[in-house]
Coordinates of C-alpha atoms and ligand atoms in Angstrom, one line a residue:
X29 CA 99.7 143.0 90.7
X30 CA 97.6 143.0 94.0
X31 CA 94.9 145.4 94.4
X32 CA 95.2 148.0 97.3
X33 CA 92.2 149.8 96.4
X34 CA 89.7 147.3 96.8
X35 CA 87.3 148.4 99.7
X36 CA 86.8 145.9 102.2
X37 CA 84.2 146.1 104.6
X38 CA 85.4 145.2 108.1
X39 CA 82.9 146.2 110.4
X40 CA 80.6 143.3 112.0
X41 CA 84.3 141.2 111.8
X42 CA 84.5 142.0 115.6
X43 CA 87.8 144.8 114.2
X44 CA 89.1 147.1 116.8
X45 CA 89.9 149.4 114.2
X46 CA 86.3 149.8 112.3
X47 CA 83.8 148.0 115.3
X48 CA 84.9 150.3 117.9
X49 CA 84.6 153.3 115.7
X50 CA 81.0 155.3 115.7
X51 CA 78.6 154.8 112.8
X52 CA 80.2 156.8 110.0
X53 CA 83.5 157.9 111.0
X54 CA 86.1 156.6 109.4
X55 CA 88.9 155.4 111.2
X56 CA 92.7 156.1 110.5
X57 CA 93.9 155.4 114.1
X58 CA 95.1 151.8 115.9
X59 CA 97.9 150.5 113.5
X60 CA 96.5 148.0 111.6
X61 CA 96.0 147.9 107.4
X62 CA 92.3 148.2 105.7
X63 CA 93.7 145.5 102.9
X64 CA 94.2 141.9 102.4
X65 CA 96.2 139.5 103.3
X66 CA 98.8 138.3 100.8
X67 CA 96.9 135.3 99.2
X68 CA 99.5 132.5 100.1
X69 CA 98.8 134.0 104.4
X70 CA 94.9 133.1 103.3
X71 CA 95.3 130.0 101.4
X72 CA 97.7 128.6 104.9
X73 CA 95.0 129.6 107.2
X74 CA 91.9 128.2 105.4
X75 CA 93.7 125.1 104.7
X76 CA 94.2 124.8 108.8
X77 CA 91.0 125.3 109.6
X78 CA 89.7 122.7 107.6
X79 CA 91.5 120.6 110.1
X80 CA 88.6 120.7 112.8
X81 CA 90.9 120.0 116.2
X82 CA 92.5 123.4 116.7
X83 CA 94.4 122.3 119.8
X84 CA 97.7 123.4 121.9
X85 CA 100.5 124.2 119.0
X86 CA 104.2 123.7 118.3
X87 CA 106.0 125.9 115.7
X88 CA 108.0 123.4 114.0
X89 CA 111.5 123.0 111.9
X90 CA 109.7 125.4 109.2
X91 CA 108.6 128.2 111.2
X92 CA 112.3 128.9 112.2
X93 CA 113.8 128.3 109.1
X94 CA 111.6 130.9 107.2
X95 CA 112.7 133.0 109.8
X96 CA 116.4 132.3 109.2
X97 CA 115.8 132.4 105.7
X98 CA 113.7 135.9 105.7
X99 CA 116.2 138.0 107.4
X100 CA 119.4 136.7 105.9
X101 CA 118.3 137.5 102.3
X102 CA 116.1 140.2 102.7
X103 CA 118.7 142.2 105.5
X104 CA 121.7 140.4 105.6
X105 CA 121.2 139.5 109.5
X106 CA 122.3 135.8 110.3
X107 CA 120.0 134.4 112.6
X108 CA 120.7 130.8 114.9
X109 CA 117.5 128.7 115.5
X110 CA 118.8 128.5 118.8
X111 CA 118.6 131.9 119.8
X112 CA 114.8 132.4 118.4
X113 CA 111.9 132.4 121.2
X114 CA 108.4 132.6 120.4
X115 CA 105.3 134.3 121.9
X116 CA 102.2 135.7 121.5
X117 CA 103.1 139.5 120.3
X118 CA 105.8 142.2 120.3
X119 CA 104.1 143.8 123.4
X120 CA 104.1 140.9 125.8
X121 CA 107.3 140.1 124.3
X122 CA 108.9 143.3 125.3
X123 CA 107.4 142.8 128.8
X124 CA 109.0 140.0 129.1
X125 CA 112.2 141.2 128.3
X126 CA 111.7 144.2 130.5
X127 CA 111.2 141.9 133.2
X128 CA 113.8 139.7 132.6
X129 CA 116.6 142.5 132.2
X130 CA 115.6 144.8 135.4
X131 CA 114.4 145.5 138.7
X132 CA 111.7 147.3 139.4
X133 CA 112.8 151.2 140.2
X134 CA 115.2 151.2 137.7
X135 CA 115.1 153.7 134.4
X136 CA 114.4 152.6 130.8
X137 CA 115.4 154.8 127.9
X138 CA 113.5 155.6 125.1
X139 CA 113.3 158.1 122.1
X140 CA 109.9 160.4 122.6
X141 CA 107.6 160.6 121.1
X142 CA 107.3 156.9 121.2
X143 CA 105.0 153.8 120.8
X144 CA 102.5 154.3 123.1
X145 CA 103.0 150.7 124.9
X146 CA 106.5 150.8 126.1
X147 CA 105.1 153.2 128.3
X148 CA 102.8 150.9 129.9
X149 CA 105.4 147.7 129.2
X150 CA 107.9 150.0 131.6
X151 CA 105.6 151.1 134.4
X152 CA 104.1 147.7 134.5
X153 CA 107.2 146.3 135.4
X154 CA 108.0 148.8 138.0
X155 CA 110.4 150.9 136.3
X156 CA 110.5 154.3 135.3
X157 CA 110.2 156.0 132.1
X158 CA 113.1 157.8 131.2
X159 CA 112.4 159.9 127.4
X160 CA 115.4 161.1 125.7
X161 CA 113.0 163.4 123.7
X162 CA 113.7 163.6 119.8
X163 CA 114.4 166.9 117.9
X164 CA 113.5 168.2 114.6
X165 CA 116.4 169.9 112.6
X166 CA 113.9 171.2 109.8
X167 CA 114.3 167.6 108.0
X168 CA 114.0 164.9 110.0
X169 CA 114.1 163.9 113.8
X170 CA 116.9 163.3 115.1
X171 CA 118.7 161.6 118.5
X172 CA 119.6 164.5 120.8
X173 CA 122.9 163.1 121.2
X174 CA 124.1 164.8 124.6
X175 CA 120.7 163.9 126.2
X176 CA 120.6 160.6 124.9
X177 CA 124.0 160.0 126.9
X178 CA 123.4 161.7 130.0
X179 CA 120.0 159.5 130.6
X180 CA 122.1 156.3 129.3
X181 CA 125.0 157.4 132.0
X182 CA 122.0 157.7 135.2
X183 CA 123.6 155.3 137.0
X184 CA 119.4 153.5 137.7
X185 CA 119.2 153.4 134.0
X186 CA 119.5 149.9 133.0
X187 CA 118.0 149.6 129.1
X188 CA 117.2 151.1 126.6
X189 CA 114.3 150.5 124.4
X190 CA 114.3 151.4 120.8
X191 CA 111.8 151.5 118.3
X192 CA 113.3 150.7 114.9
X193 CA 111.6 151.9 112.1
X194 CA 110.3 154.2 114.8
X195 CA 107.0 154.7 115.5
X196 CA 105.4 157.2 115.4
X197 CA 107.9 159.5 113.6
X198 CA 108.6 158.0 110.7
X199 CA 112.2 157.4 111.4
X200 CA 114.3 154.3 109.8
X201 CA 117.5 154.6 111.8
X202 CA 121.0 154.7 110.1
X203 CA 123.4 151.9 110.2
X204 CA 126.0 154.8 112.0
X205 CA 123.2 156.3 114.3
X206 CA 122.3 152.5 115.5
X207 CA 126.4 152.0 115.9
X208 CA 126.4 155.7 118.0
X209 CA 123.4 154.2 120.1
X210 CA 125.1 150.6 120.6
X211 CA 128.2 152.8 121.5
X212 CA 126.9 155.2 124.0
X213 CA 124.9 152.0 125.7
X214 CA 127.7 149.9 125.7
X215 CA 130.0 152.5 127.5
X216 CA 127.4 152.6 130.2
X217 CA 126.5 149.1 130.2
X218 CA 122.8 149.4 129.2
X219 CA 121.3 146.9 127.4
X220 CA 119.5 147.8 124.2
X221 CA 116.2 145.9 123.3
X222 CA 114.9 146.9 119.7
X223 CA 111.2 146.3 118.6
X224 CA 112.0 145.9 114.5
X225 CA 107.7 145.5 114.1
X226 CA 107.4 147.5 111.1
X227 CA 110.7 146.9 109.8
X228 CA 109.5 145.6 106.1
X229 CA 107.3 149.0 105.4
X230 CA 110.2 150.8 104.9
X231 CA 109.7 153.6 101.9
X232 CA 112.1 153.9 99.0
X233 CA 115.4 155.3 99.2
X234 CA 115.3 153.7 102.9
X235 CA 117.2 150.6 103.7
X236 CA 116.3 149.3 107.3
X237 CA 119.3 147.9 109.4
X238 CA 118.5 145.5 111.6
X239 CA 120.1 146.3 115.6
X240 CA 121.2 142.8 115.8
X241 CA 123.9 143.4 112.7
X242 CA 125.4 146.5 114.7
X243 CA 125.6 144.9 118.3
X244 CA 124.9 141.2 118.8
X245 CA 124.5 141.8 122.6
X246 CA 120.6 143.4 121.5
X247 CA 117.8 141.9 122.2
X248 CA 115.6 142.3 118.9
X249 CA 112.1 141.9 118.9
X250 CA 109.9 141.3 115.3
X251 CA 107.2 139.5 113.8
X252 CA 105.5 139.0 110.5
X253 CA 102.4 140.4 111.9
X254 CA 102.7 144.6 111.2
X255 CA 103.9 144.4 107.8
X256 CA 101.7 141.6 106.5
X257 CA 98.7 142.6 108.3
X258 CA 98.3 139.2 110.7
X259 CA 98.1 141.2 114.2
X260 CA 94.9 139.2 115.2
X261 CA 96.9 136.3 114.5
X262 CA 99.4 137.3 117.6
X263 CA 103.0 136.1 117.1
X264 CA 106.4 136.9 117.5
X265 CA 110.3 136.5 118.0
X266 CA 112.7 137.5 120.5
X267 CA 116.1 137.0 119.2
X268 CA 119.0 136.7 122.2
X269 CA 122.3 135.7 121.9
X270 CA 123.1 135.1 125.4
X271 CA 121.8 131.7 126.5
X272 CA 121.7 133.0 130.4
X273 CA 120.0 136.5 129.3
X274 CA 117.8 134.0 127.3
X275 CA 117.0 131.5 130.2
X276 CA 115.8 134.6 131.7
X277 CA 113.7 135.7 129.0
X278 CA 112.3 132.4 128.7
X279 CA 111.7 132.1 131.9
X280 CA 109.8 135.3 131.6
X281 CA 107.3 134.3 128.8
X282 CA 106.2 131.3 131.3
X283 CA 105.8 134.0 134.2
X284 CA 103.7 135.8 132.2
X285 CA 101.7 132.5 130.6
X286 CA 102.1 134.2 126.9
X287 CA 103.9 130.9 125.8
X288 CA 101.3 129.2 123.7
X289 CA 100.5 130.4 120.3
X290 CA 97.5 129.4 118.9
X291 CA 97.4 126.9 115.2
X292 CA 97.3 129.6 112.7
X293 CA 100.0 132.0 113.7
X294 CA 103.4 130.0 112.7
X295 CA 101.5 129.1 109.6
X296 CA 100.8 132.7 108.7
X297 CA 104.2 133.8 109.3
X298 CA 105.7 131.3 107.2
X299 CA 103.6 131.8 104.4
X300 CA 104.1 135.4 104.7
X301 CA 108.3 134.8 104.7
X302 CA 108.2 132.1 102.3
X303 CA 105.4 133.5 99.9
X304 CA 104.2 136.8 100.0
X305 CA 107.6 138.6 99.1
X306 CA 105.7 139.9 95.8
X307 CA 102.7 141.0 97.7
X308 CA 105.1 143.7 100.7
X309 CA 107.1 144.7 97.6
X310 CA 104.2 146.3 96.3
X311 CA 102.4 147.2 99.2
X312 CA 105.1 149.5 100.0
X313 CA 105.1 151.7 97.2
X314 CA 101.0 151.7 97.3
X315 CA 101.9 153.4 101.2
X316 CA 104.6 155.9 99.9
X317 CA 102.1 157.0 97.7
X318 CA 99.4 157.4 100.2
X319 CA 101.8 159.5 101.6
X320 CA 102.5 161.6 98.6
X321 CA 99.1 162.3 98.6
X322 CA 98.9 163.4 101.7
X323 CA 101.1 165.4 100.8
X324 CA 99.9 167.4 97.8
X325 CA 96.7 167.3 99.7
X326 CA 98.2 169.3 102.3
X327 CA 100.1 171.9 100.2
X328 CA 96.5 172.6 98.7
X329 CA 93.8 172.8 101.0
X330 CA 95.8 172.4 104.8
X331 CA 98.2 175.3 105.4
X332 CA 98.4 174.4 109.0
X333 CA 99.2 171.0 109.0
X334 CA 102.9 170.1 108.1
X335 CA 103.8 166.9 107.1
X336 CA 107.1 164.9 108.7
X337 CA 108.9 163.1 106.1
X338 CA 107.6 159.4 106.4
X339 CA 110.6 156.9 106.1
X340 CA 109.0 153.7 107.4
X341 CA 105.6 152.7 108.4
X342 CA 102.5 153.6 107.3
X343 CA 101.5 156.7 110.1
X344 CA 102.1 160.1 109.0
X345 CA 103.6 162.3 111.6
X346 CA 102.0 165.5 111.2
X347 CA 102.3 168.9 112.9
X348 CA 99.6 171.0 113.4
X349 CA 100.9 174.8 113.5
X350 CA 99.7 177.0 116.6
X351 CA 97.2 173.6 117.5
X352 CA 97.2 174.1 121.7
X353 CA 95.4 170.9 122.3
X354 CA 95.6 167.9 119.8
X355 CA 93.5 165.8 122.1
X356 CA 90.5 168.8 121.8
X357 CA 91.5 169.1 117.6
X358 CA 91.0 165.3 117.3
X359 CA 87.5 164.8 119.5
X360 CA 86.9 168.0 116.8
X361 CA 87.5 165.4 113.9
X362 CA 85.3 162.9 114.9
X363 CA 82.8 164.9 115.5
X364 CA 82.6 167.3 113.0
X365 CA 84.5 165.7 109.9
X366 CA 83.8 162.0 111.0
X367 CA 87.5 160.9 110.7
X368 CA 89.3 159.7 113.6
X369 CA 93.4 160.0 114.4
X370 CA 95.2 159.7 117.1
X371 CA 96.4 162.6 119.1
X372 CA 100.4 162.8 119.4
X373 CA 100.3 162.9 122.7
X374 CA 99.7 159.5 123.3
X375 CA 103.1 158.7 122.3
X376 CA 104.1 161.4 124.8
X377 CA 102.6 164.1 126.6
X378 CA 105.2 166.4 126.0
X379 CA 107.1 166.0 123.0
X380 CA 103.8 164.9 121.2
X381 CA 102.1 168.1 122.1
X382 CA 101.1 169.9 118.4
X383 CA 101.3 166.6 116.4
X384 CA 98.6 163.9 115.3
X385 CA 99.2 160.9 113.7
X386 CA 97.4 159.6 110.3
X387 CA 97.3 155.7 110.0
X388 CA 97.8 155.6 105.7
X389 CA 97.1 151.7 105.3
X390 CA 93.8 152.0 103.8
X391 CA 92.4 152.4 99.7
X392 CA 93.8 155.8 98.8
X393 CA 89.8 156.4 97.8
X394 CA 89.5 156.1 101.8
X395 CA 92.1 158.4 102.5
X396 CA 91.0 160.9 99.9
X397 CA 87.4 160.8 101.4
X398 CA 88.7 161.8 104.8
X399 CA 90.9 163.9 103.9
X400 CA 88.2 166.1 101.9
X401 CA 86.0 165.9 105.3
X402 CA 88.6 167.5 107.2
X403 CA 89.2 170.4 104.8
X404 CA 85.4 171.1 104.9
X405 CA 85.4 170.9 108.8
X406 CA 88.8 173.4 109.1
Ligands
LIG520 C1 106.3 149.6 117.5 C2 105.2 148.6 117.8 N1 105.5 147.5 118.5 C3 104.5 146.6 118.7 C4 103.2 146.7 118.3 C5 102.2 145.7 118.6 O1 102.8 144.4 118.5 P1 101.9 143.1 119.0 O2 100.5 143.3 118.4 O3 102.7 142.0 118.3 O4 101.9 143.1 120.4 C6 102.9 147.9 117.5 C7 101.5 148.1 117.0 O5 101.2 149.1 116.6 C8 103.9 148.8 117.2 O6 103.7 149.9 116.5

C-alpha cells in the first residue's frame, strides 16, 4: 500500500508547480502530481547518482525492451524496437513530428478544447490551427462528427493531432471512435499523430486503446513521465512505422537538437515499466476518488460549478454556470481563496470559455483545504 496522503513539501525544490506560486496559495494548476515517486523510479535514480560522471547518455537494450514489454501486456499494442525514437519530451517530440509531416501554411486538426501546447507546437511550425470544437451531449464530450470531416476534407489540412486520454476533458476515446477518426483521416489522406501522455491514469470502468492498435500508419507519442510523475526527468517515445516518415522524424529531433537525454531519464522509465506496476494501480483509484470528492463537494456547497465526468487524467473539467470570464473568476481565486486553476480558456478561447480546470494529483487533505477556501470566497 503506498501512501497518497503524505504531504510533501515541494517548495524551495526549484518546482514550477509550488515555486512559482505566491506565498500561501495553493496550487492545483500545471499538470504535475504533489506525491512520490514509485520507490523502485527513486531507488534507480539515487543509485545513478552515486556514479559521479553524469556525461552524454545512450538508452540501451533495456530501455526499449521495457517499453516493448509495458505496452504489449498492459494494452495489447505490439511494439518493434526499430520503430521507437527517443527524445527529450512529448512537446518537442510533437514538434518534431509536426515538422517532419508538413509545410508551413498548412492546417492541423485538433479536438478543442485542447492541450494548450499543440497550439504553440502548430503555430511554431508555421501551420495553422484548425479546432474541430468538441460537444457536450449532457454526458460526455463528444467528436462533432460532420465537423470533424469537413476540417479533415480542407484540402491544406494535412494532420491531425489527437490527444488520447484527452486533456483537458477527461475523455478516454473508444476503440470505434478512434477506428471513425482513423477512417475519416484515411479517406482524406491526413495523417493522425496521437500524444498517449496520460494514458496509464485512466479511471475504472475505462480501458485506454492505444491509436497505434487501430491504424498502424499513426504516429504515437508517450512516455513514462505523466503517469509516474518523472516530468523533470524529460523523456519520451515516438513510435513510426514508416522507416522514410521516420528518417524524417529523426531527422527532425537533430534539427531541433532535443536528441540527448540526460543519465537518469531511461533509468526512470524503466524502473517505472518494469517496477512500479503496483504503485499506478493504486494511484489511480486514489485519483478517481479525489474526484468523487470533488464531486460530493460540489453537490453540497458549489451549485454553480458542474463537474464533467473525469475518464482519464487527473484534471477535472468543470463548468462554471453563467461565469462570463474564467480568466477574471480564476485571478478571483488566487486572490481571494488562495487556490490557483487554470482558466479553460487556455485550452481554447472559445470552446473553453465557462470552464476551469482542477489539477486532482495532490493529498485529498490538500484538495479538501482548497476546496473549503473557495466555498468561503463564493
Ligand atoms: C497532453 C500532454 N502532452 C504533453 C505534455 C507534456 O509533455 P512533456 O513534458 O513530455 O513535453 C502534457 C503535460 O501536461 C500533456 O498534458
Amino acid at each position: 500500500m503506498y501512501n497518497f496522503d503524505e504531504l510533501i513539501e515541494r517548495r524551495g525544490t526549484g518546482c514550477v508547480k509550488w515555486d512559482e506560486c505566491p506565498e500561501g496559495v495553493i496550487p492545483m494548476w500545471v499538470a504535475d502530481m504533489d506525491f512520490a515517486v514509485a520507490p523502485a523510479i527513486q531507488e534507480a535514480v539515487r543509485r545513478r547518482a552515486e556514479h559521479p560522471v553524469f556525461a552524454y547518455t545512450l538508452v540501451g537494450d533495456e530501455y526499449y525492451e521495457a517499453i516493448i514489454s509495458w505496452f504489449q501486456r498492459r494494452h495489447g499494442w505490439t511494439i518493434a524496437r526499430e520503430h521507437i525514437l527517443y527524445t527529450t519530451g512529448v512537446v518537442p517530440g510533437i514538434s518534431c513530428v509536426i515538422k517532419a509531416l508538413t509545410m508551413p501554411g498548412e492546417k492541423v486538426v485538433m479536438l478543442s478544447p485542447d492541450y494548450n501546447c499543440f497550439f504553440s507546437s502548430i503555430r511554431n511550425n508555421g501551420c495553422e490551427v484548425n479546432e474541430s470544437a468538441l460537444v457536450f451531449n449532457g454526458e460526455r464530450f463528444e467528436v462533432d462528427w460532420q465537423d470533424f470531416e469537413a476540417r479533415c476534407a480542407d484540402e491544406k489540412t494535412t494532420v491531425f493531432l489527437l490527444c488520447n486520454p484527452h486533456n483537458p476533458t477527461g475523455r478516454v476515446w473508444s476503440k470505434e471512435e478512434l477506428q471513425r477518426m482513423s477512417d475519416i483521416c484515411h479517406k482524406h489522406h491526413v495523417r493522425i499523430i496521437s500524444d498517449e501522455i496520460h494514458c496509464e491514469l485512466v479511471m475504472p470502468g475505462n480501458t485506454f486503446c492505444p491509436m497505434g492498435i487501430i491504424d498502424a500508419t499513426a504516429i504515437i507519442l508517450n512516455s513514462s513521465s505523466k503517469s509516474f510523475n518523472t516530468a523533470g526527468l524529460q523523456i519520451a517515445n515516438i513510435i513510426c512505422t514508416d522507416a522514410e516518415t521516420r528518417r524524417r522524424i529523426d531527422r527532425a529531433i537533430n534539427i531541433h537538437e532535443v536528441c540527448d537525454v540526460n543519465p537518469f531519464a531511461p533509468l526512470s522509465l524503466i524502473a517505472a515499466y518494469n517496477e512500479s506496476e503496483q504503485w499506478i494501480d493504486e494511484l489511480c483509484p486514489y485519483i478517481w476518488e479525489n474526484h468523487n470528492a470533488l464531486c460530493d463537494f460540489v453537490a453540497k456547497h458549489l451549485p454553480q460549478w458542474k463537474v464533467m465526468p473525469m475518464e482519464g487524467t487527473y484534471l477535472a473539467w468543470v463548468k462554471i454556470e453563467g461565469c462570463e470570464n474564467v480568466e477574471a473568476y480564476c485571478d478571483e481565486l488566487v486572490k481571494k481563496a488562495k487556490v490557483w486553476l487554470n482558466p479553460g480558456t487556455m485550452y481554447g478561447p472559445e470552446s473553453g470559455k465557462g470552464y476551469i480546470r482542477i489539477n486532482l494529483a495532490c493529498p485529498r487533505a490538500l484538495l479538501m483545504e482548497a476546496l473549503e477556501r473557495i466555498k468561503d470566497n463564493q
